[in-house]
Short mmCIF file of C-alpha atoms in Angstrom, two decimals:
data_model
loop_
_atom_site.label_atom_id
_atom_site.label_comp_id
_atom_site.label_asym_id
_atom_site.label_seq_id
_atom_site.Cartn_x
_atom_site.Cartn_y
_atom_site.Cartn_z
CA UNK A 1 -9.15 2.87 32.10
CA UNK A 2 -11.92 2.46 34.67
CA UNK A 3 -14.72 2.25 32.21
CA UNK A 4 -12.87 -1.25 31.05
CA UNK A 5 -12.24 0.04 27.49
CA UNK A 6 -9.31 -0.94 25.17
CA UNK A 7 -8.11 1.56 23.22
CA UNK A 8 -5.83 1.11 19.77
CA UNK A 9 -3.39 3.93 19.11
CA UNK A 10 -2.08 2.60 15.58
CA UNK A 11 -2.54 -0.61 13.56
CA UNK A 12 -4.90 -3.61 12.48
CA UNK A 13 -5.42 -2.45 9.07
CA UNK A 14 -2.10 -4.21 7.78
CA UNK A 15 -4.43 -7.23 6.07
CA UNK A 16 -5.74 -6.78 2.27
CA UNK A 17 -8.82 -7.96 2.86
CA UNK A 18 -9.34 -7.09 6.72
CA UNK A 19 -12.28 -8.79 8.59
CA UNK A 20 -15.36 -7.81 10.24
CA UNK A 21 -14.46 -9.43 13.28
CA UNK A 22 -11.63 -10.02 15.59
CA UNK A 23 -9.28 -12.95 16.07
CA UNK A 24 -6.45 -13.83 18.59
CA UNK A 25 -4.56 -11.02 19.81
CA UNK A 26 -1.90 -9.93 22.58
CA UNK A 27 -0.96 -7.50 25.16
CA UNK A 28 2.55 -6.59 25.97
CA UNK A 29 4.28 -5.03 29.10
CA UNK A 30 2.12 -6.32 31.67
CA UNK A 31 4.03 -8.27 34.10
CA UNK A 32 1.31 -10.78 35.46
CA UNK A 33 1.08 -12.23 32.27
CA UNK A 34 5.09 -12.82 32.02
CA UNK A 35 4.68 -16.64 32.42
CA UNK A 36 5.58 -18.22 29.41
CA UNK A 37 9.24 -18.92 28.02
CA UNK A 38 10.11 -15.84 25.45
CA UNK A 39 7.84 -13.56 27.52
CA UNK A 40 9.13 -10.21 28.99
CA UNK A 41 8.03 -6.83 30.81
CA UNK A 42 9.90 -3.40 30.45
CA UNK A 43 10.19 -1.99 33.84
CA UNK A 44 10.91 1.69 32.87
CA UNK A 45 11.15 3.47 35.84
CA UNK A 46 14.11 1.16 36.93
CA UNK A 47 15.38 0.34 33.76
CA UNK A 48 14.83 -3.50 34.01
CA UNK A 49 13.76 -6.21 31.27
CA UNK A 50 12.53 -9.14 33.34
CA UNK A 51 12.91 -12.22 30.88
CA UNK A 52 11.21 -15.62 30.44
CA UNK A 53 13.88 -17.36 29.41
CA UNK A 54 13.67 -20.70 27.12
CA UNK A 55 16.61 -22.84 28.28
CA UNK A 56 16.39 -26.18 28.79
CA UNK A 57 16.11 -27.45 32.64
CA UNK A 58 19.69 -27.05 34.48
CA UNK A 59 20.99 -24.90 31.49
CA UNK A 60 21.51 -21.07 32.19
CA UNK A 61 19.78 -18.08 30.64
CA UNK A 62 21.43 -15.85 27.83
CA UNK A 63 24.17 -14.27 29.20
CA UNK A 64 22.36 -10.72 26.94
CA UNK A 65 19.46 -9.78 25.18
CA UNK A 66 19.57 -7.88 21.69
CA UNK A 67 16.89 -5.02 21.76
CA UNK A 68 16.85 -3.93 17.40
CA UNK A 69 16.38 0.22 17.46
CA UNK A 70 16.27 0.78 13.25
CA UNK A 71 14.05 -1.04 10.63
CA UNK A 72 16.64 -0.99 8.04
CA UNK A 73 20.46 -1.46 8.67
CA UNK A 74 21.38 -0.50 4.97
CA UNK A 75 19.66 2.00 2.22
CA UNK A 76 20.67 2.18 -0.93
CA UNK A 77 17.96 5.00 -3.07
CA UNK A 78 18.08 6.23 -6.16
CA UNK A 79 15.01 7.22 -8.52
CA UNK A 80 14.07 6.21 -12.05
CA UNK A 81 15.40 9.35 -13.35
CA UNK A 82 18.84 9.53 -11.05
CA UNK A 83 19.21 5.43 -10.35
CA UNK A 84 22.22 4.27 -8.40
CA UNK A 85 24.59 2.48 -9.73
CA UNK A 86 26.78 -0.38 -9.65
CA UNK A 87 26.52 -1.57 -6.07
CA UNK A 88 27.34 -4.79 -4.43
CA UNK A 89 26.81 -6.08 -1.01
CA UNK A 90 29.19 -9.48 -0.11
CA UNK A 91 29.41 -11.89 1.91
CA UNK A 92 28.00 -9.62 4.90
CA UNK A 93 25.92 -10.37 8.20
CA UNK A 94 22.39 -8.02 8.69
CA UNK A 95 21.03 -8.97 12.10
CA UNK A 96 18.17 -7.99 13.89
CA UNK A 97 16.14 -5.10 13.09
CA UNK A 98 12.76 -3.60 14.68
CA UNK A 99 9.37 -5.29 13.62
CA UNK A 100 7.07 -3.75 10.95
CA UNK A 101 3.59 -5.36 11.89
CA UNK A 102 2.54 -2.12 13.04
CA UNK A 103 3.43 -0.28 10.55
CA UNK A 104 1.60 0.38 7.28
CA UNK A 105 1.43 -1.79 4.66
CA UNK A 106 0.10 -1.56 1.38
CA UNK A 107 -2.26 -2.99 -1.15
CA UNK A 108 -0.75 -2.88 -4.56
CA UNK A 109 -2.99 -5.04 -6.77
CA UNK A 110 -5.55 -7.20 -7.20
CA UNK A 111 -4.11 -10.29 -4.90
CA UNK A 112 -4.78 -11.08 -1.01
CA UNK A 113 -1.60 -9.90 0.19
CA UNK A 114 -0.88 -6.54 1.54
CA UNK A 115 3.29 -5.73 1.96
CA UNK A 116 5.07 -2.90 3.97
CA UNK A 117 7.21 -1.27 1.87
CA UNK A 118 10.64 -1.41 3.82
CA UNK A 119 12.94 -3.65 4.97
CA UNK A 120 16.01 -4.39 6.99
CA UNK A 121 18.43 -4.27 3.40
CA UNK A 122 16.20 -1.41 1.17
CA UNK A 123 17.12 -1.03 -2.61
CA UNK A 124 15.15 1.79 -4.58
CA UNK A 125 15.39 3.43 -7.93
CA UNK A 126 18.64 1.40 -8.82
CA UNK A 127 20.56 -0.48 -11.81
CA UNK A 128 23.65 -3.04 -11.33
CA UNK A 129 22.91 -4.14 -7.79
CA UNK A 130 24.20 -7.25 -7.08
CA UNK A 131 23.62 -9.02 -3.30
CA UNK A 132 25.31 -12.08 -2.58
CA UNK A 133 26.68 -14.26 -0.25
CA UNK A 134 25.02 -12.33 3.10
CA UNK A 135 23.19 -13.73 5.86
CA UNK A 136 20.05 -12.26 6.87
CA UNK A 137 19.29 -13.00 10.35
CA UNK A 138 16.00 -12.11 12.26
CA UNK A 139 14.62 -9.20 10.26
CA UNK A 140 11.80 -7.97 11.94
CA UNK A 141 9.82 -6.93 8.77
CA UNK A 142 10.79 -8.15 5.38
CA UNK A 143 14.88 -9.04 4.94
CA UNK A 144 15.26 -7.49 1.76
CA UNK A 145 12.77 -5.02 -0.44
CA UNK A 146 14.08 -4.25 -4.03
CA UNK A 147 11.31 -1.45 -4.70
CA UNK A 148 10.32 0.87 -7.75
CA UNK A 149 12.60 1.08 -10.58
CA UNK A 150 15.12 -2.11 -10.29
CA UNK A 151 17.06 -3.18 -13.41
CA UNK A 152 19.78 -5.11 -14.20
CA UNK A 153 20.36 -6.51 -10.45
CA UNK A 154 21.15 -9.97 -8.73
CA UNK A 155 20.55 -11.45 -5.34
CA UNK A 156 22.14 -14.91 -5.31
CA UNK A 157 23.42 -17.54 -2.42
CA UNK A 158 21.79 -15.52 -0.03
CA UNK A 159 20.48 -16.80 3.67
CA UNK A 160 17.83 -15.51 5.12
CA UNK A 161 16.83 -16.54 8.94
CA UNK A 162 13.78 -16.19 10.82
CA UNK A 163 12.17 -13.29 8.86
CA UNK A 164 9.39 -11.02 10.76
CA UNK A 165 7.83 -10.93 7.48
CA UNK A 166 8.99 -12.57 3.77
CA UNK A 167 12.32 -12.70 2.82
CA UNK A 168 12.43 -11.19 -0.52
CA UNK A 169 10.12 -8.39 -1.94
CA UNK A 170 9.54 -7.31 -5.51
CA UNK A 171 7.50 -4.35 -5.59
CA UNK A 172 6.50 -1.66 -7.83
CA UNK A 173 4.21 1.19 -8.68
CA UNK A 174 1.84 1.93 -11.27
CA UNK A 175 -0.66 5.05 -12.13
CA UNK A 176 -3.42 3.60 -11.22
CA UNK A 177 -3.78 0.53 -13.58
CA UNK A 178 -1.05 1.88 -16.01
CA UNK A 179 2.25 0.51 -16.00
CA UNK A 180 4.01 1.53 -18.23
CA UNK A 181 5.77 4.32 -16.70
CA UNK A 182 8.68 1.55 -16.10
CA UNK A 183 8.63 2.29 -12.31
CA UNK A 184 8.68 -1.27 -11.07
CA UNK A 185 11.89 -4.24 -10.92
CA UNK A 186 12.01 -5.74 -13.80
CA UNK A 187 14.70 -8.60 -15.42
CA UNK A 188 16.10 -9.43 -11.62
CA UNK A 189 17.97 -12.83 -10.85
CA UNK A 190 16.92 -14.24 -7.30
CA UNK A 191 18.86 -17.69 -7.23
CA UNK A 192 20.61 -19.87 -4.85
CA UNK A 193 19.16 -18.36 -1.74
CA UNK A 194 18.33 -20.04 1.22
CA UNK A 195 15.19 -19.00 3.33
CA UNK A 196 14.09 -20.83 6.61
CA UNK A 197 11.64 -19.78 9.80
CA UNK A 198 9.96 -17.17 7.72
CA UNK A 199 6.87 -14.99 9.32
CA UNK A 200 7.84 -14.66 12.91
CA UNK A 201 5.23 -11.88 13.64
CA UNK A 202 3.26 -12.14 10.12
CA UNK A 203 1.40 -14.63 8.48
CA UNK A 204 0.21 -13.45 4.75
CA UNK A 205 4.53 -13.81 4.12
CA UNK A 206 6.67 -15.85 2.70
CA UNK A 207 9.72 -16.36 0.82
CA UNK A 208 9.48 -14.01 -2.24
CA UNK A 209 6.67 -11.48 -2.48
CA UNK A 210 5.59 -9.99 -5.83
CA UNK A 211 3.63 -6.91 -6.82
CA UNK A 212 3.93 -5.05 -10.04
CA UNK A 213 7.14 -6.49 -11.34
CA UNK A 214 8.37 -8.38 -14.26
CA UNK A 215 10.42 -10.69 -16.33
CA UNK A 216 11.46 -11.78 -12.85
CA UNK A 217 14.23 -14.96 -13.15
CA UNK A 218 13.33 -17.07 -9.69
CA UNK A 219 15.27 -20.23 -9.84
CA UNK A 220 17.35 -23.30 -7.58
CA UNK A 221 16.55 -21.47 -4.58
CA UNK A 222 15.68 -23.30 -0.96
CA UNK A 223 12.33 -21.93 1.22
CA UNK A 224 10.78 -24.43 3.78
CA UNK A 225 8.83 -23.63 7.88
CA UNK A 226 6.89 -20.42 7.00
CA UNK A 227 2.85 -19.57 7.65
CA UNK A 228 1.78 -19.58 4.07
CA UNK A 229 2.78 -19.49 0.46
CA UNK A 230 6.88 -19.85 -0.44
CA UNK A 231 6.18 -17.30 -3.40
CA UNK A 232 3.28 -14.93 -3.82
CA UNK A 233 2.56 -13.70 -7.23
CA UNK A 234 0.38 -10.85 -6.44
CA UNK A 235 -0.95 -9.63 -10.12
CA UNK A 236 -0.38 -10.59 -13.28
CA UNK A 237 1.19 -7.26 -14.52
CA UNK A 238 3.95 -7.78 -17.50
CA UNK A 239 4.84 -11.41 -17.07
CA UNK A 240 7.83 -13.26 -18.49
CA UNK A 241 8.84 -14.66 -14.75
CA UNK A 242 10.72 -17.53 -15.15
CA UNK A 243 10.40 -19.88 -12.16
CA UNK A 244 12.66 -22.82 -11.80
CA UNK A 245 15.09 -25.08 -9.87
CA UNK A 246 13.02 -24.64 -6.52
CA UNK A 247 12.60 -26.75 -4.13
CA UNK A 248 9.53 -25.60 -1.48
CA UNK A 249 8.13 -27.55 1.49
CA UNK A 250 6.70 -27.21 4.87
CA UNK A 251 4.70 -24.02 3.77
CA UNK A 252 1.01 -22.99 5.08
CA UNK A 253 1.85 -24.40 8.32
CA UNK A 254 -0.55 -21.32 10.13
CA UNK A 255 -3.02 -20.74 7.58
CA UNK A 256 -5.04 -22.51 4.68
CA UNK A 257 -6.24 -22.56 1.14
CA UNK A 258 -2.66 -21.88 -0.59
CA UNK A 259 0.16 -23.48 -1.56
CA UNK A 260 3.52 -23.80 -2.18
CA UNK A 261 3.23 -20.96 -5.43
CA UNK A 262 0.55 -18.66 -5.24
CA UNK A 263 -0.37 -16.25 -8.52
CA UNK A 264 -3.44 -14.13 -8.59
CA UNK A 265 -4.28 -11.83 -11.47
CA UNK A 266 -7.98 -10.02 -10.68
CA UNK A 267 -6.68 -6.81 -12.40
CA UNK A 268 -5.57 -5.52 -15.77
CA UNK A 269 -2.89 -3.59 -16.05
CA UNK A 270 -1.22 -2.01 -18.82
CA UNK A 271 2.17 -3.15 -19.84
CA UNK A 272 4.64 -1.95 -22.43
CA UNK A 273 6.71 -5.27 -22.11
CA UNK A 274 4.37 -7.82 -24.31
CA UNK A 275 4.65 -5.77 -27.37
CA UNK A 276 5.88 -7.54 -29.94
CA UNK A 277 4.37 -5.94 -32.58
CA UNK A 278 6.33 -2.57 -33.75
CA UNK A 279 3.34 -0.57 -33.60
CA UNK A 280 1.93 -1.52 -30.46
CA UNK A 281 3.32 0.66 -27.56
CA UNK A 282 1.31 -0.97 -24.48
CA UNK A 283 -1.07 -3.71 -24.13
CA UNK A 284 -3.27 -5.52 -21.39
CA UNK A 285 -1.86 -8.72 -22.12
CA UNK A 286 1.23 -10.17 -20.48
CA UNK A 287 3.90 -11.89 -21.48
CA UNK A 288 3.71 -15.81 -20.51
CA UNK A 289 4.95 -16.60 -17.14
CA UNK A 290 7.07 -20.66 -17.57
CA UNK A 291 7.38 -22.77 -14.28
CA UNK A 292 9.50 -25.59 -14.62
CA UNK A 293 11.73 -27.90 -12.79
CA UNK A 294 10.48 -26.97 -9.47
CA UNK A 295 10.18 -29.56 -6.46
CA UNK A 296 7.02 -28.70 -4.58
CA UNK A 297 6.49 -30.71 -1.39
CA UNK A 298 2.41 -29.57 -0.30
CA UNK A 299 2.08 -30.73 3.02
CA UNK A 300 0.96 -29.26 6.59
CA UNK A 301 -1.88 -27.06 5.09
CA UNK A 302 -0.69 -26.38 1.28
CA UNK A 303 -3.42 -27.51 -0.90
CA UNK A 304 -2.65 -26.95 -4.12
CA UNK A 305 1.53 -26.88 -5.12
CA UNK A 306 0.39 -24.76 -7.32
CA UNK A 307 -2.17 -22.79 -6.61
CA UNK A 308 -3.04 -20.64 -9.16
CA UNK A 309 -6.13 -18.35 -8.26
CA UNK A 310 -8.62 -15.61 -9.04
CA UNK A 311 -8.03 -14.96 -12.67
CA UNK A 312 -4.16 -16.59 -12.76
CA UNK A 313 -3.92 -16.68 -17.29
CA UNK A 314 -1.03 -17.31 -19.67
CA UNK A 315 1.00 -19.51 -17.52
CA UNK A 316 3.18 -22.38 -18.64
CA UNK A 317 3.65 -25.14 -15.87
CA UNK A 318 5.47 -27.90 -16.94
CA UNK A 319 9.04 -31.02 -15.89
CA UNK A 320 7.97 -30.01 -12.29
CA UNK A 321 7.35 -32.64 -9.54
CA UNK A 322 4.46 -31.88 -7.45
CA UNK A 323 3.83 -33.87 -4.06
CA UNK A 324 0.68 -33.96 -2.58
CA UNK A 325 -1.48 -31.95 -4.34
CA UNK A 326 -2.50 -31.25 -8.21
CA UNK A 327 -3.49 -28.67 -10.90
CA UNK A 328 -5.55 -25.99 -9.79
CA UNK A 329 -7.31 -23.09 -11.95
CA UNK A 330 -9.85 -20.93 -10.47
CA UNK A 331 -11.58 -17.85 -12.61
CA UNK A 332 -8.31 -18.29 -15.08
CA UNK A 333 -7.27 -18.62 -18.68
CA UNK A 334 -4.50 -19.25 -20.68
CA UNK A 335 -2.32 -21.53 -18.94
CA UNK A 336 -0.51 -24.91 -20.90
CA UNK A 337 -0.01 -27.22 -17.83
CA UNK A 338 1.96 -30.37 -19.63
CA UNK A 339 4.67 -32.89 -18.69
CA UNK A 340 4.15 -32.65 -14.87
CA UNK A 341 4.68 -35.19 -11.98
CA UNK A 342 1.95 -35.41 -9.80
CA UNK A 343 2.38 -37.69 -6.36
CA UNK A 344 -0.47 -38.73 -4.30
CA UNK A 345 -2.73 -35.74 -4.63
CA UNK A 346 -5.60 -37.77 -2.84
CA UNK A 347 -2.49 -37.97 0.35
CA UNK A 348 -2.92 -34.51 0.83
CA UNK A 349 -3.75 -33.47 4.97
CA UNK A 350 -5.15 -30.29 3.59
CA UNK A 351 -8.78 -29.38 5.15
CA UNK A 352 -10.25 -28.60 2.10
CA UNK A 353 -10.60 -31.96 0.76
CA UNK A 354 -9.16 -30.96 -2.28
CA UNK A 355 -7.81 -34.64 -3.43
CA UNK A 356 -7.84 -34.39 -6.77
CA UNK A 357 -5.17 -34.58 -10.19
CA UNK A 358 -6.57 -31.70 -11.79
CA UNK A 359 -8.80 -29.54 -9.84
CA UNK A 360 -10.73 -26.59 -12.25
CA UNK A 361 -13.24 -24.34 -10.56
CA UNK A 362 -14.32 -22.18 -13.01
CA UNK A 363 -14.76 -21.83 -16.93
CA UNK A 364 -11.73 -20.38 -18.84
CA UNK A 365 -10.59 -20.48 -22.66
CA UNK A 366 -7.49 -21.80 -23.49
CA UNK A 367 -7.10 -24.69 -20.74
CA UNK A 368 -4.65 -27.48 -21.57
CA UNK A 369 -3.93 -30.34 -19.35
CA UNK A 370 -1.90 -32.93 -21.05
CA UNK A 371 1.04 -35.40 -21.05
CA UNK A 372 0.79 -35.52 -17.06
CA UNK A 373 1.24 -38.22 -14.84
CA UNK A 374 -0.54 -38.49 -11.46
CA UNK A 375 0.04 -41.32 -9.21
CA UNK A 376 -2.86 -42.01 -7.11
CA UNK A 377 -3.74 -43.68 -3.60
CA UNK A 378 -6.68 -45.39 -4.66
CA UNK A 379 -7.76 -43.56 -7.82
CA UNK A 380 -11.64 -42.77 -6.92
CA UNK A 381 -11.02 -39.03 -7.25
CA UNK A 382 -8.98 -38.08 -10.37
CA UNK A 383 -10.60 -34.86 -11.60
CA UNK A 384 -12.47 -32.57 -9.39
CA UNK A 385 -15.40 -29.70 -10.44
CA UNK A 386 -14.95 -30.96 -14.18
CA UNK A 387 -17.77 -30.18 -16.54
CA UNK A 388 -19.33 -32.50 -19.08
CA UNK A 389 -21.14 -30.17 -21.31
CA UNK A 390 -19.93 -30.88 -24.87
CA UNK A 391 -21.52 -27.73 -25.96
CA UNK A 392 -19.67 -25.42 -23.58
CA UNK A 393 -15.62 -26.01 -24.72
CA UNK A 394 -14.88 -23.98 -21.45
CA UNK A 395 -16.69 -25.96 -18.38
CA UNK A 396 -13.28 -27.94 -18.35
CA UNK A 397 -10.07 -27.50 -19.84
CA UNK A 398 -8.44 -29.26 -22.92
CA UNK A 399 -7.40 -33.07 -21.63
CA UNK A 400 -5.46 -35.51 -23.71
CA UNK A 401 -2.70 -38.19 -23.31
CA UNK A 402 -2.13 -38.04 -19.53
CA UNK A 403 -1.26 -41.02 -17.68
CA UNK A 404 -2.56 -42.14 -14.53
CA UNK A 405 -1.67 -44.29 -11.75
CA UNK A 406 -3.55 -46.09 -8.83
CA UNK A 407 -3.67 -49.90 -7.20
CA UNK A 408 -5.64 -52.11 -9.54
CA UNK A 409 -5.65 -50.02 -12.15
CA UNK A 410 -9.03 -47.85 -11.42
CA UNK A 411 -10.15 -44.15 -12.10
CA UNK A 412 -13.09 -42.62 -11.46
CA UNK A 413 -14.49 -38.99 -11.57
CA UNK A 414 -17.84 -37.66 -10.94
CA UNK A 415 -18.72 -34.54 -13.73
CA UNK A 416 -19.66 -31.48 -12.50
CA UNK A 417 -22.50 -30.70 -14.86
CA UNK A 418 -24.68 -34.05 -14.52
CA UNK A 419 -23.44 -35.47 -11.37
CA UNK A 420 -22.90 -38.68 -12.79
CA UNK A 421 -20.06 -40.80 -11.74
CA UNK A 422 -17.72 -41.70 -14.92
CA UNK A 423 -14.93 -44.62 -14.95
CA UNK A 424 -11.58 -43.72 -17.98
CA UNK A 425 -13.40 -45.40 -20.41
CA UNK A 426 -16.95 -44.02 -19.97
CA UNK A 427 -15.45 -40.60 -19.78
CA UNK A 428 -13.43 -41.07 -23.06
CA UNK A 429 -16.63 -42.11 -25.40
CA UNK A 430 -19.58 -40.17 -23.45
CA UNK A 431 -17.80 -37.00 -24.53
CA UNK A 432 -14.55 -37.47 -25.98
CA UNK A 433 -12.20 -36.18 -23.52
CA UNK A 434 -8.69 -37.47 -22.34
CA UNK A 435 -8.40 -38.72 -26.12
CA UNK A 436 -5.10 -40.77 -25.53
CA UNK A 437 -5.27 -41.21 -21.67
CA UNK A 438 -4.55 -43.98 -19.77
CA UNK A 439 -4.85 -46.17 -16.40
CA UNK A 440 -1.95 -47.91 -15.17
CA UNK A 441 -1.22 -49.68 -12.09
CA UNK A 442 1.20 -47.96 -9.61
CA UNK A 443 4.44 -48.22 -10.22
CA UNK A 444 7.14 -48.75 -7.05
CA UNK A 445 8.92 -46.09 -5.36
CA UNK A 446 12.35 -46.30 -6.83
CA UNK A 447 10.36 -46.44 -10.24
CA UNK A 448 8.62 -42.72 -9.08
CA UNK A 449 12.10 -41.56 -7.65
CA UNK A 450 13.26 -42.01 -11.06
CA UNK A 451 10.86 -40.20 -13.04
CA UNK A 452 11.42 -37.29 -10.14
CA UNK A 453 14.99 -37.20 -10.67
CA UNK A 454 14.75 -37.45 -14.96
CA UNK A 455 12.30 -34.17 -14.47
CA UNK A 456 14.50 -32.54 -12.12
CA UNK A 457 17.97 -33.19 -13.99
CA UNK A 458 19.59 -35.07 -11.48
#
């Protein structure tokens, strides 16, 4: 318009947390600015699409160009009370559907990440599904949703191909922080899939998104190239995920401050799943959540392989091989974090300088961080914001009988409380912590790619 104003007609409240101030945006259909490669401008009047194209010098332009119309190619809809049954989708091609980014998205717990609830393959209110063997090429949005009541349901050998948003998407409902209505997927398989050149248009993606699900089984599947965490755990609600057999890399490569696994657990929500006990019906407490066997490679941004923030508790981490990063808790409790391999956590590119083994933020009861091995560039940095107050059992967590690993044998850590810098030893009789631990020199490589492989089960 004349004045010079812009003027939004729909979108920009997609994020969870939003921002108070603007970032990089675009225009489309203007055709002065057509001059970059992927670049194009709707002529309507003529009914023309003029085309940047990206071939390489003395090659010629796509002989067509695929314009997606529908957000979802396939629905299949049911409802907790009138589910649908028995369904399977094999070895089929979904290509190209419309993006979502302007669409809404929601905000189903307490984690960062929003989600639009659709896709371009939607399952809803639905037992015995089974998805296997199908490509997923170029969603726009998400490439598969499995949303509301799910039980009983697999999604295996899978391939999923330059996803608008994340590939997979768990994703329930709740009245407000009550569960238990049973509304939500819970005892899915996801294995064997394949996900690669995830978040084309979005950036708080990745491979597997989850929101208000449970006793989800994640395991030997293949995610690598996407903006930001390979799986988002977005609440703590119900637990019993079992997450193994995964191999992760190339993650965060547009963003920061994640990594390749990211749980967050701010809010409590009922759950009739950890109820052991005959007479209880519901509880606040989930069941615990095992990681194991996993191959997490943290590089590009990915500070922590697994990052497990705001309030993360009763997590089991343990046999996985994590490269390039180590232990994280922040605001959490609960978690038994044993029998890990930990490669050069001080090689990490990350901006946050977080170069640590064990890296714990914040008090929490019920810490354990044991029978680990971390293999260290130079050693100077093996714990980061530990406490040393022998009167406060929470400032770091329980430490005992890990191993470590740098050239010429040397550790060091400075404790949060006193600021006083502490060698192995020092740290073992000031306060009696890492009973058991030792300082080795570090072993070669074929020595590390056999302790990988034992871990692994190769």
């Amino acid at each position: 318009p004349e004045s010079g104003e812009l003027r939004w007609t729909e979108g920009g409240f997609q994020e969870a947390r939003g921002r108070d101030e603007g970032a990089e945006w675009y225009i489309e259909n203007v055709i002065e600015f057509v001059d970059s490669a992927l670049e194009w401008y709707l002529d309507i009047p003529s009914s023309t699409i003029y085309f940047y194209s990206n071939e390489t010098k003395g090659t010629k332009p796509p002989s067509s160009i695929i314009v997606p119309i529908s957000e979802s190619i396939f629905q299949i809809k049911g409802s907790m009370d009138d589910p649908v049954l028995h369904i399977t989708l094999s070895g089929l091609t979904f290509q190209h559907t419309t993006s979502t980014f302007l669409s809404s998205y929601e905000v189903p717990s307490g984690g960062d990440w929003s989600t639009h609830r659709g896709a371009m393959i939607v399952v809803e209110g639905a037992e015995n599904i089974n998805i296997e063997d199908c490509l997923f090429d170029s969603p726009g949005g998400n490439g598969l949703i499995l949303s509301n009541y799910i039980r009983n349901s697999n999604i295996s050998r899978n391939e999923f191909i330059k996803s608008g948003d994340s590939s997979i998407v768990s994703l329930g409902s709740i009245d407000e922080n009550d569960g238990t209505n049973g509304n939500q997927p819970r005892g899915v398989l996801i294995s064997e899939n394949l996900a690669h050149e995830i978040g084309i248009w979005g950036k708080q993606c990745g491979f597997y998104y989850q929101g208000l699900s449970a006793e989800v089984i994640l395991k030997n599947n293949i995610a690598f190239n996407g903006p930001r965490a390979g799986i988002n755990l977005n609440d703590g609600f119900g637990g019993g995920h079992e997450i193994s057999g995964n191999l992760i890399f190339n993650m965060v490569r547009e963003t920061c401050d994640h990594g390749c696994l990211n749980s967050w657990d701010r809010l409590p929500i009922l759950n009739d799943i950890n109820t052991d006990d005959d007479d209880a019906v519901s509880t606040y407490f989930p069941k615990e959540n095992h990681i194991f066997n996993n191959f997490l490679i943290n590089n590009y941004q990915s500070v922590w392989p697994l990052d497990h923030d705001d309030g993360s508790c009763y997590y089991h981490d343990y046999n996985n091989v994590l490269v390039y990063g180590g232990y994280k808790n922040y605001l959490g409790d609960h978690k038994t974090v044993e029998s890990n391999l930990y490669l050069y956590p001080d090689g990490s590119t990350n901006t946050f300088n977080e170069q640590s083994c064990a890296d714990y933020g914040s008090e929490g009861a019920d810490e354990m961080w044991y029978l680990n091995n971390c293999i260290m560039l130079d050693g100077s940095h093996a714990y980061d914001k530990f406490g040393c107050d022998i009167n406060d059992p929470n400032s770091k967590p329980y430490t005992a009988n890990n191993t470590f690993y740098s050239p010429n044998a040397e550790w060091s850590t400075i404790c949060s409380t006193d600021g006083l810098t502490y060698n192995l030893s020092s740290w073992q009789e000031s306060f009696n912590y890492d009973i058991g631990s030792q300082i080795l020199e570090a072993p070669d490589i074929d020595q590390v790619i056999e302790w990988a492989k034992a871990l692994l089960g190769m």
